[in-house]
Coordinates of C-alpha atoms (C1' of nucleotides) in Angstrom, one line a residue:
Chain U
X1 CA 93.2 86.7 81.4
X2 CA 94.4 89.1 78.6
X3 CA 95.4 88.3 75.4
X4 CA 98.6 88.6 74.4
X5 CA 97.8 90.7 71.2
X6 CA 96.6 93.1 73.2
X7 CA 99.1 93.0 75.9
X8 CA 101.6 93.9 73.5
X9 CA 99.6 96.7 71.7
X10 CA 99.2 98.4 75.3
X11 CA 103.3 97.7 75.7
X12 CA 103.7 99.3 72.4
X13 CA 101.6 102.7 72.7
X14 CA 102.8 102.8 76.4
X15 CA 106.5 103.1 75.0
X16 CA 105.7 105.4 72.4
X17 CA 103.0 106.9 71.7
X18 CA 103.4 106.8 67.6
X19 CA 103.7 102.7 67.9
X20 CA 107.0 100.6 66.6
X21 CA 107.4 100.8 63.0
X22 CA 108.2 97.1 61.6
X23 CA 110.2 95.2 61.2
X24 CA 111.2 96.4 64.8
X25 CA 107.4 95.5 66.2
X26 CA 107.4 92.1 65.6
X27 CA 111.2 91.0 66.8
X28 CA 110.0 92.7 70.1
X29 CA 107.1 90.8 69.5
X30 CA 108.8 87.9 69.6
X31 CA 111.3 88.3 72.1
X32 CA 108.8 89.3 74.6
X33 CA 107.7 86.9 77.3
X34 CA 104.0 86.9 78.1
X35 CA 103.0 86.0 81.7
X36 CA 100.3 85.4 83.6
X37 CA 100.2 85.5 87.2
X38 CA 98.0 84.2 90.0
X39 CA 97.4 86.3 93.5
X40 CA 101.0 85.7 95.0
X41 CA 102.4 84.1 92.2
X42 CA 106.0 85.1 91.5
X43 CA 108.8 85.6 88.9
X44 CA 112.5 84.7 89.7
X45 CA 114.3 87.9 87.8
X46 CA 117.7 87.6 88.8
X47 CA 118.5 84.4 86.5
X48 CA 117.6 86.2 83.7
X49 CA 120.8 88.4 83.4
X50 CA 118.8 91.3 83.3
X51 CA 114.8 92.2 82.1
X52 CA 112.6 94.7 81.0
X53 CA 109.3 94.3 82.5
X54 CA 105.9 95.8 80.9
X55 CA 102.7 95.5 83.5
X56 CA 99.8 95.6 81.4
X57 CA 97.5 94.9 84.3
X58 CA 97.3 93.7 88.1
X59 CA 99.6 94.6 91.2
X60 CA 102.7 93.4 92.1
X61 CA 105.4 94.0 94.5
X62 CA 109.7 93.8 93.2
X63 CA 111.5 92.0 96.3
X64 CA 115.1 92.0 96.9
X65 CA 116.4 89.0 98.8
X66 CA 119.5 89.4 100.6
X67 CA 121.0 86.4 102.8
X68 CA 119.1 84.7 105.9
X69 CA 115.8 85.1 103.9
X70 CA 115.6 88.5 104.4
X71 CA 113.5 90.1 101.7
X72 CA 113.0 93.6 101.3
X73 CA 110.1 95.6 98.8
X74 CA 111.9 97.5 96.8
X75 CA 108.8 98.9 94.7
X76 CA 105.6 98.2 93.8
X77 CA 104.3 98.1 90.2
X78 CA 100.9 98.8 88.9
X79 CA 99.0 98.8 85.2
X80 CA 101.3 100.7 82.7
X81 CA 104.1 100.8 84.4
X82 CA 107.7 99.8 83.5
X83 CA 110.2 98.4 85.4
X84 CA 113.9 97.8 84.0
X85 CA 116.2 95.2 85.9
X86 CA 119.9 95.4 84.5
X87 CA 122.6 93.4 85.4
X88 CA 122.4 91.6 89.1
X89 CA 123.7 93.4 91.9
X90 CA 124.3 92.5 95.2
X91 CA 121.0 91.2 95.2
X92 CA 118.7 88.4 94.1
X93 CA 115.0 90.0 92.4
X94 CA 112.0 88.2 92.1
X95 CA 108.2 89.8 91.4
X96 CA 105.3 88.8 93.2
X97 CA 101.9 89.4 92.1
X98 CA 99.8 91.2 94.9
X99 CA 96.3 90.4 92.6
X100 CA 96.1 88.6 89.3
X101 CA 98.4 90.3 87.1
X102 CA 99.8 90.2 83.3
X103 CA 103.1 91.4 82.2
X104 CA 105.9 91.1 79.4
X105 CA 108.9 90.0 80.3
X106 CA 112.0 91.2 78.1
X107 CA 115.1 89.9 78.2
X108 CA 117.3 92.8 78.9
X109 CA 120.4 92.6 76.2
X110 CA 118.6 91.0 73.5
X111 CA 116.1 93.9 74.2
X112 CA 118.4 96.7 73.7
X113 CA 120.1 94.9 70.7
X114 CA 117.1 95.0 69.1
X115 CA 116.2 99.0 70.1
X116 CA 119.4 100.0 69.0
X117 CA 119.5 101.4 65.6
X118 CA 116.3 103.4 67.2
X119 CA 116.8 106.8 69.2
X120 CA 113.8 107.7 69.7
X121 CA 113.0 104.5 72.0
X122 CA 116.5 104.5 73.3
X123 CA 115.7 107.8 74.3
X124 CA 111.9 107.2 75.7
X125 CA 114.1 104.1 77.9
X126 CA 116.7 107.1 78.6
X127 CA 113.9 108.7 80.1
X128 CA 112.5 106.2 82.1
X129 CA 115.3 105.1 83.5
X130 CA 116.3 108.8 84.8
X131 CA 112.2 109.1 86.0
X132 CA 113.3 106.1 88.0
X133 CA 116.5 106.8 89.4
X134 CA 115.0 110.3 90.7
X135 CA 111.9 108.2 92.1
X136 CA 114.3 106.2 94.2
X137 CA 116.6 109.0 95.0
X138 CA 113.4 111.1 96.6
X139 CA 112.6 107.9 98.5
X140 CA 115.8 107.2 99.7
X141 CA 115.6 110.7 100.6
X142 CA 112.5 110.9 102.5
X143 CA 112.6 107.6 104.3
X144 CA 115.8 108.2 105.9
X145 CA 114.7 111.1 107.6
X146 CA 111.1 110.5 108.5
X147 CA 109.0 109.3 111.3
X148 CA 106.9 106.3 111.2
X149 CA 103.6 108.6 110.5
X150 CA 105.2 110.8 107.6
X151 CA 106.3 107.6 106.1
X152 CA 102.9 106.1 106.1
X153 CA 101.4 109.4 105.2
X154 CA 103.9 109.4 101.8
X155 CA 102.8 106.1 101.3
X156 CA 99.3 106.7 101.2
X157 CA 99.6 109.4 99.2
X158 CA 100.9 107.9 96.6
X159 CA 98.8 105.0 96.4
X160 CA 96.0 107.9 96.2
X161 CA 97.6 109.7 93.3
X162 CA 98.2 105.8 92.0
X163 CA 95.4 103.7 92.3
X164 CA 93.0 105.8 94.5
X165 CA 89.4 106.7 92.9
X166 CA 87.2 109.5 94.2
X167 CA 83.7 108.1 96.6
X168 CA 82.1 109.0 98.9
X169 CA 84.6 110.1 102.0
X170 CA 86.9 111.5 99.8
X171 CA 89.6 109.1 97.8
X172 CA 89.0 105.3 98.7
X173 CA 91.8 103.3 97.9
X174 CA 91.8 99.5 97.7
X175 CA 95.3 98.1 98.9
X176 CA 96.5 95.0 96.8
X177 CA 99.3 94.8 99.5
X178 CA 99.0 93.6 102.7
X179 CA 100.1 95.3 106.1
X180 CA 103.5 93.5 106.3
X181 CA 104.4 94.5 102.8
X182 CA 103.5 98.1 103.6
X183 CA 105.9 97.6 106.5
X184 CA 108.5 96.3 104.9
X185 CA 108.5 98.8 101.9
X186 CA 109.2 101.8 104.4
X187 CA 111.4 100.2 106.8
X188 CA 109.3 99.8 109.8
X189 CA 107.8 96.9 111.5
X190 CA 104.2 95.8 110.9
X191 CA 103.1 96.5 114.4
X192 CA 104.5 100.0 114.0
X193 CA 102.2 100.5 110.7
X194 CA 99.2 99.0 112.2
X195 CA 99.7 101.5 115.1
X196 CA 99.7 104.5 112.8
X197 CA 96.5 103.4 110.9
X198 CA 95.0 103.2 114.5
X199 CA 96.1 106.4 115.1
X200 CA 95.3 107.9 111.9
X201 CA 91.9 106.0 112.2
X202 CA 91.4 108.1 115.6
X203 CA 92.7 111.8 114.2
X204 CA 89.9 111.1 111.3
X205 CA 92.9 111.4 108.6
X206 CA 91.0 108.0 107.4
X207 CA 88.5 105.4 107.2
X208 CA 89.0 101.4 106.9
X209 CA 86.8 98.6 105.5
X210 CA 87.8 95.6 105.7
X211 CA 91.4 95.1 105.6
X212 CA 92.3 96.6 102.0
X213 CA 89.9 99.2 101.7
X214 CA 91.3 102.8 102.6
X215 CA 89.5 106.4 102.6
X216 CA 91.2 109.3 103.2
X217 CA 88.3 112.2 103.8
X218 CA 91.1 114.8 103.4
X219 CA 94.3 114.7 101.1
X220 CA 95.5 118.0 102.2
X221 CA 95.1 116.7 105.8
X222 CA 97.0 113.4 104.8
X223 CA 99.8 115.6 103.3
X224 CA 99.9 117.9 106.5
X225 CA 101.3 114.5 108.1
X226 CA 103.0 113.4 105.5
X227 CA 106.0 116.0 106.2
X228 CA 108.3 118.5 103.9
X229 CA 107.3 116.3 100.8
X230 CA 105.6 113.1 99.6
X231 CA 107.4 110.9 96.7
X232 CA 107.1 107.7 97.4
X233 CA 106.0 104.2 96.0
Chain E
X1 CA 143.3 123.5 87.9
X2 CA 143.5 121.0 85.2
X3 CA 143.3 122.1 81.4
X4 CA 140.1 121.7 79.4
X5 CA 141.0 120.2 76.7
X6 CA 142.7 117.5 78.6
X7 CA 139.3 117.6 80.9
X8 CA 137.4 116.7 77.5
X9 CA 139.7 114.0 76.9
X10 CA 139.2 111.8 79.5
X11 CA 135.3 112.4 79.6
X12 CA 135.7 111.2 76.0
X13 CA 137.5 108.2 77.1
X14 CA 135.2 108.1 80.2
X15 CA 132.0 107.5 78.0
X16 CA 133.5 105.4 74.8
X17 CA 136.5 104.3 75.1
X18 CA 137.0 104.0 71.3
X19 CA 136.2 108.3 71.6
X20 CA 134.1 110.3 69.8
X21 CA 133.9 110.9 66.2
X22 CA 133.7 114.3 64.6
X23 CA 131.2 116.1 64.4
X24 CA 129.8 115.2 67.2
X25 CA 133.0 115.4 69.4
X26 CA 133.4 119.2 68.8
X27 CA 129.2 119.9 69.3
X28 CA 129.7 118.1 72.8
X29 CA 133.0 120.1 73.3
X30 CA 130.6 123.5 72.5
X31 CA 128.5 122.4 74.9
X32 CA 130.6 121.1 77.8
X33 CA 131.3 124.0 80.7
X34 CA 134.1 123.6 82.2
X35 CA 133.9 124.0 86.2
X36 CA 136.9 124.5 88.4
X37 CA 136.0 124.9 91.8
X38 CA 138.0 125.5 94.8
X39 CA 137.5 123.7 98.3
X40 CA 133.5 124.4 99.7
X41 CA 132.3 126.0 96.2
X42 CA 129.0 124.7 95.0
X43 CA 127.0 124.7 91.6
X44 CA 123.7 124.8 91.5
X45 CA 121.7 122.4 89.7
X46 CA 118.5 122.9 89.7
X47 CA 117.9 126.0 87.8
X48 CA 119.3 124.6 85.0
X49 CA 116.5 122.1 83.8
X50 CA 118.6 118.8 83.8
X51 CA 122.5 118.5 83.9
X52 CA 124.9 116.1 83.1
X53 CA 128.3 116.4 85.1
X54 CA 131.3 114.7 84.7
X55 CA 133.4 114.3 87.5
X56 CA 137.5 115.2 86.3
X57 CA 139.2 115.1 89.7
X58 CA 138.6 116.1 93.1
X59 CA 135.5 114.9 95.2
X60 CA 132.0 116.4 95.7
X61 CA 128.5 115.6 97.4
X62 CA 125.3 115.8 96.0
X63 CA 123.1 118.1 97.9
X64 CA 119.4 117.8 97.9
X65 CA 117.9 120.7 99.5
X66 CA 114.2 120.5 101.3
X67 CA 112.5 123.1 102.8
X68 CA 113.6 124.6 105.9
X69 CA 116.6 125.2 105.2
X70 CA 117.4 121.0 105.7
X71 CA 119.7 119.0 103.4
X72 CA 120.5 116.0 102.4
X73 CA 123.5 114.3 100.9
X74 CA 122.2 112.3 98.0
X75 CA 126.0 111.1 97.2
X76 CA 129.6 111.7 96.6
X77 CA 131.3 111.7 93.5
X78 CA 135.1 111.5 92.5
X79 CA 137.5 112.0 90.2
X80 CA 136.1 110.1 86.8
X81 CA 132.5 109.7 88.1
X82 CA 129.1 110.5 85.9
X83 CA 126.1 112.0 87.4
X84 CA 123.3 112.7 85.7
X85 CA 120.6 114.8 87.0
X86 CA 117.3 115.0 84.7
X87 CA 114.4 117.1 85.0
X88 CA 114.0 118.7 88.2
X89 CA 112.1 116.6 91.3
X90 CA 110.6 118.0 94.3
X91 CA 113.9 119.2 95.8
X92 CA 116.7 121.8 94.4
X93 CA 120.2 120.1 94.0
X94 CA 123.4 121.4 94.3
X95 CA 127.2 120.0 93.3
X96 CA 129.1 121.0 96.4
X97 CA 133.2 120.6 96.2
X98 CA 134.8 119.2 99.4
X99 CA 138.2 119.4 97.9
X100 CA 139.4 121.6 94.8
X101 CA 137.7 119.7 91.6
X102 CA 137.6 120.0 87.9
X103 CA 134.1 119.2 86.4
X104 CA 132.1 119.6 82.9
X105 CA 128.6 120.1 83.2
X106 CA 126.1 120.0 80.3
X107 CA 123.0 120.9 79.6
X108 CA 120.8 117.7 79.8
X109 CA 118.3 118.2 76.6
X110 CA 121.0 119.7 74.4
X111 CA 123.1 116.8 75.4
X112 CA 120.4 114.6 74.5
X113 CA 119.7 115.9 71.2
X114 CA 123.7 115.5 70.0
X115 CA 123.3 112.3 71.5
X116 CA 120.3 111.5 69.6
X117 CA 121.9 109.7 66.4
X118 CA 124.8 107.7 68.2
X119 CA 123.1 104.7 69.5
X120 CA 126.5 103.3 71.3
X121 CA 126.1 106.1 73.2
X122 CA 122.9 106.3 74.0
X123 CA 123.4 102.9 75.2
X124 CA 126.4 103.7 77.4
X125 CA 124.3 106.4 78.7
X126 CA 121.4 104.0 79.3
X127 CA 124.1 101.2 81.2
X128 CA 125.1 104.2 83.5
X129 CA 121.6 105.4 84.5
X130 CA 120.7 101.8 85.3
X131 CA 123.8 101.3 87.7
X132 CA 122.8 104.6 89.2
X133 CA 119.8 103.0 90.0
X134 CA 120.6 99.7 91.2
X135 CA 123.4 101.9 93.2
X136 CA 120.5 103.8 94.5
X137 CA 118.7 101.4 95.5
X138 CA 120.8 99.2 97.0
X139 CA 121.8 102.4 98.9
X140 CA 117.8 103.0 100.2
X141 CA 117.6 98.7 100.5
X142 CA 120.8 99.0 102.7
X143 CA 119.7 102.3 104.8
X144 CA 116.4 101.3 105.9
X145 CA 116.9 98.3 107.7
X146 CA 120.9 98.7 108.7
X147 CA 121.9 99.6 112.1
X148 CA 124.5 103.0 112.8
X149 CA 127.2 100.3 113.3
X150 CA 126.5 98.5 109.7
X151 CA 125.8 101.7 107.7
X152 CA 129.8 103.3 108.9
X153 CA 130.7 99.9 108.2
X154 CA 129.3 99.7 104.5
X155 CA 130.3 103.2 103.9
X156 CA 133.9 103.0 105.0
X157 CA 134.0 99.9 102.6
X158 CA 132.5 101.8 99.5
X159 CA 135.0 104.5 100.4
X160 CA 138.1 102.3 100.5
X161 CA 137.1 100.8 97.8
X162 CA 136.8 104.2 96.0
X163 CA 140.0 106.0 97.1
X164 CA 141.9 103.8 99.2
X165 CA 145.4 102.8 99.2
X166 CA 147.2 100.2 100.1
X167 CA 149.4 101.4 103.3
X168 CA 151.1 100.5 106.2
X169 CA 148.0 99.6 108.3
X170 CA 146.0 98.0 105.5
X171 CA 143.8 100.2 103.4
X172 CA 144.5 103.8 104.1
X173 CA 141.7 106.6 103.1
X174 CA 142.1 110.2 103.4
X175 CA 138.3 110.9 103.5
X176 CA 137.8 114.7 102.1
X177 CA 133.8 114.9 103.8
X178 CA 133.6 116.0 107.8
X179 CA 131.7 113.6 110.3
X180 CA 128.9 115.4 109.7
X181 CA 128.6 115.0 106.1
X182 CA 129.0 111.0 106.3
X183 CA 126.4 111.4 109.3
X184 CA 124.1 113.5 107.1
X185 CA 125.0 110.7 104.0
X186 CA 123.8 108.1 106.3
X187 CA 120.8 109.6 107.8
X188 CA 122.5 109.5 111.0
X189 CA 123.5 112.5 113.5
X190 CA 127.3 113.8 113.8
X191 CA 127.1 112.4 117.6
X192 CA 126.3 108.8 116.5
X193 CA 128.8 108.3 113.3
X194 CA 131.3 110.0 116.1
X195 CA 130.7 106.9 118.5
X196 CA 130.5 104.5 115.8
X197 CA 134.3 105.6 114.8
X198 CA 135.5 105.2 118.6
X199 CA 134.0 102.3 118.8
X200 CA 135.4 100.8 115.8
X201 CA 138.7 102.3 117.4
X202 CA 138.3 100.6 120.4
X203 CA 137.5 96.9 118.7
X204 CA 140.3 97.2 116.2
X205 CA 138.9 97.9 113.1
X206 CA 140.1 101.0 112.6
X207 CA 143.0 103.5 113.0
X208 CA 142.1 107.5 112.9
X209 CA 145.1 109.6 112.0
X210 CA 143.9 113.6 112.6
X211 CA 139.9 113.8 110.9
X212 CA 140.5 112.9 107.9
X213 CA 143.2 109.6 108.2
X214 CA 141.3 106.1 108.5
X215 CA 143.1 103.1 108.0
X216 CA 141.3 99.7 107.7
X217 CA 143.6 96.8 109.0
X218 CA 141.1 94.1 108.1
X219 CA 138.4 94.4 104.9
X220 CA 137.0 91.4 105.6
X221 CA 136.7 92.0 109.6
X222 CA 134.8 95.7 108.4
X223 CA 132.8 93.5 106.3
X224 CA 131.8 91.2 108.9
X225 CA 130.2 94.5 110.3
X226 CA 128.3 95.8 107.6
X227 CA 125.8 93.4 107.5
X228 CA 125.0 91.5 104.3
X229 CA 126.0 93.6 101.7
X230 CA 127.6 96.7 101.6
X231 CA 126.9 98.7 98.5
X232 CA 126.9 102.5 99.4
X233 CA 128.6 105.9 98.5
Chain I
dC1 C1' 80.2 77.8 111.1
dG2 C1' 84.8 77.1 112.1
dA3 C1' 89.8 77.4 111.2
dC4 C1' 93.5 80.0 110.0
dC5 C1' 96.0 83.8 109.0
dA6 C1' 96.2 88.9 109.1
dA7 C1' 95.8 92.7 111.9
dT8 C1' 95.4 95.0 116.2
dT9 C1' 96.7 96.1 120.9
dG10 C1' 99.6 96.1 125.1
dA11 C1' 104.0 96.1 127.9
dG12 C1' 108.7 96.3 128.1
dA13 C1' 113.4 96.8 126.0
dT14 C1' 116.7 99.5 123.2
dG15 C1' 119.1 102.1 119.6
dG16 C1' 119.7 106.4 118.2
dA17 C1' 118.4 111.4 118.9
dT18 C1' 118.8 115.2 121.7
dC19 C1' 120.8 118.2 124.9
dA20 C1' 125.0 119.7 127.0
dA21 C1' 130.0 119.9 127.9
dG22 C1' 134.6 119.3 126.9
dA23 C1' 138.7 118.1 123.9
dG24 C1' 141.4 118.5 119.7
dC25 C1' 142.8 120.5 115.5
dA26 C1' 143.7 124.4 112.2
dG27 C1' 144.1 129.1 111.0
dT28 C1' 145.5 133.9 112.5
dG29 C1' 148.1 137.3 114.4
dG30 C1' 151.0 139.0 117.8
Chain M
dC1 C1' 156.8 130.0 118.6
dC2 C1' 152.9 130.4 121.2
dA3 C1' 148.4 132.2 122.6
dC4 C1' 143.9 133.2 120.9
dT5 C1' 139.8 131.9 118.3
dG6 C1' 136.6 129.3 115.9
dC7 C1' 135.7 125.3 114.4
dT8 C1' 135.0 120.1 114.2
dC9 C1' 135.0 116.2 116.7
dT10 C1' 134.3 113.5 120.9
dT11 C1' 132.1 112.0 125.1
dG12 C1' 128.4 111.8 128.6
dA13 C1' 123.5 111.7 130.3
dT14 C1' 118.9 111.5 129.3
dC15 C1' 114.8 110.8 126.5
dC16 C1' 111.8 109.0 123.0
dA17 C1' 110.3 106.5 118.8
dT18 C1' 110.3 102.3 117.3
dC19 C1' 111.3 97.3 117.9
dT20 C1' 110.4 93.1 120.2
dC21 C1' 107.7 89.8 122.5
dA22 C1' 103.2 88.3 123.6
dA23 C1' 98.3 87.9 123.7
dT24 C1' 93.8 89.0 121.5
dT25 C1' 90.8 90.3 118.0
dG26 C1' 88.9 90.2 113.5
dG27 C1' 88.5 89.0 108.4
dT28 C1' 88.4 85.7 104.9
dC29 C1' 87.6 81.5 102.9
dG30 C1' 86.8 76.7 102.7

DNA sequence: CGACCAATTGAGATGGATCAAGAGCAGTGG
DNA sequence: CCACTGCTCTTGATCCATCTCAATTGGTCG
């Protein structure tokens, strides 16, 4: 459990590194929504009429739900990172915590009402947003085109660069998420996935303990597989 | 070829629709470059460290190049469309005209910094770059897990709901991209987006008149194809 | 330890890719 | 106006990666 206080001081350097001057600080302050989730406990974001999301710590996964209970990962979200949700779409959002996980939950208009009379963090969201929509362009990109293993190899990339940490057989990563959410984030089924850790497992591209925990003994091997390019998440 | 002072105009209207006030109208105007390019012309993109276009008339795809040589459309952009295009990725980008069109392009950080003081439109900007994203990824959401048959579908829709008209036969689109771009828009091949369209012949939903005609007798019968949603261009 | 759910593995079905022709449209020049 | 040329588009036959269905194994937690 973090405290809120402290939450909110990570949101604030995380959004610019100088800090908010007053009396802008505290009406974010107030307007944002401290949560705290439970492994695989979730928020319902599309009532909101838009949010701006702060992670402060934890793993959690953004799901799309379209009719017939179809749900689709659209991203996952780790400490520090941001996640804007405008106005609905087409879609329904909710976020699900992967592992215990804290967060601040903006509304999204009241938000930006507040940040206006401030370019600099207008511009810092500016930013963020473009990051993003670049992020989900190269994704779009590279799933359309690539085979179950380069999709897998991207993946695990990325989770390296994300929340991988150097050991003994290279980087060992510990996956919040579970085989049918890796599936579902790069459009394949989970049988395919498993298949391709199998055969990864076999080539020596990596090692598994238990079900979560991941080493890959070679990154330049990993990327090798991971075809032309590797942005994913 | 359109004039660029009436080109300015209507990106002024475009991006406030109250317009811009001096001085900052006639710093943008210094910094807008005016584009008029003829059928298959391109602009590159990526050497110039962030761009934002605006879209006067005519239509275009966003190219993303990889290596070898491959590409990819990212998207296609009409007459009175934004499109920004930050800091560069992993892939070079490139505007390429598939009928005459008239464009301004600016240079991203100098846009920024006459943007800087003018929180309505930094704002504006912000509400773009976060439909571009939902668009976006709606579009990867939609791709991964839709069949040849549903992705046509959902792109026919966007399209007539983009440049359609009402006509004889329902909605009539003169589509100004080849087979093959759709099929490279789609992740699909040329051969299977061919099928697609003879099949959708064959079952009524569509007319063809030469390569470019299509005519959709029924929205709703198209939409009954395209799976649950259909957001896609 | 035992129960339950996640993950793996196998066998068969299939949608789309690939390879290979052929048809239709547009531009050119006689 | 028509034949020639080069292209885009269509259609067919085959192949392969991935999905689907089904059974087994293995991890995790009470």
């Amino acid at each position: 459990m973090i405290q809120v206080e402290t939450l909110f001081a990570q949101f604030e350097r995380s959004l610019l590194t100088s800090g908010l001057q007053e009396p802008l600080r505290s009406r974010l302050r107030l307007l944002a929504q401290p949560h705290n989730l439970p492994r695989s406990a979730s928020i319902d974001l599309s009532s909101k009429g838009g949010s701006i999301v702060f992670v402060g710590s934890g793993a959690l996964k953004l799901l799309a739900h379209a009719v017939h209970d179809r749900e689709q990962v659209v991203a996952f979200y780790f400490a520090g990172d941001f996640l804007t949700l405008p106005t609905d779409g087409q879609h329904n959002y909710s976020l699900k915590a992967l592992s215990r996980s804290s967060l601040l939950v903006f509304p999204y208009a009241r938000f930006l009402t507040q940040v206006h009379g401030n370019p600099d963090l207008l511009e810092s969201l500016l930013d963020r947003h473009a990051q993003s929509l670049l992020k989900s362009r190269e994704k779009a990109f590279a799933l359309y085109r690539k085979t179950a293993s380069e999709r897998l190899a991207s993946f695990l990339i990325a989770m390296a660069g994300r929340i991988g940490r150097p050991g003994g057989t290279g980087i060992e990563i510990e996956l919040p998420m579970s085989r049918q959410d890796i599936a579902n984030s790069l459009g394949l089924t989970i049988e395919t996935v498993s298949r391709q850790f199998s055969k990864m497992r076999e080539d020596g591209l990596l090692e598994t303990h238990g079900r979560s925990g991941v080493a890959l003994p070679s990154l330049a091997a990993m990327e090798e597989c991971s075809g032309s390019f590797h942005c994913l998440i």
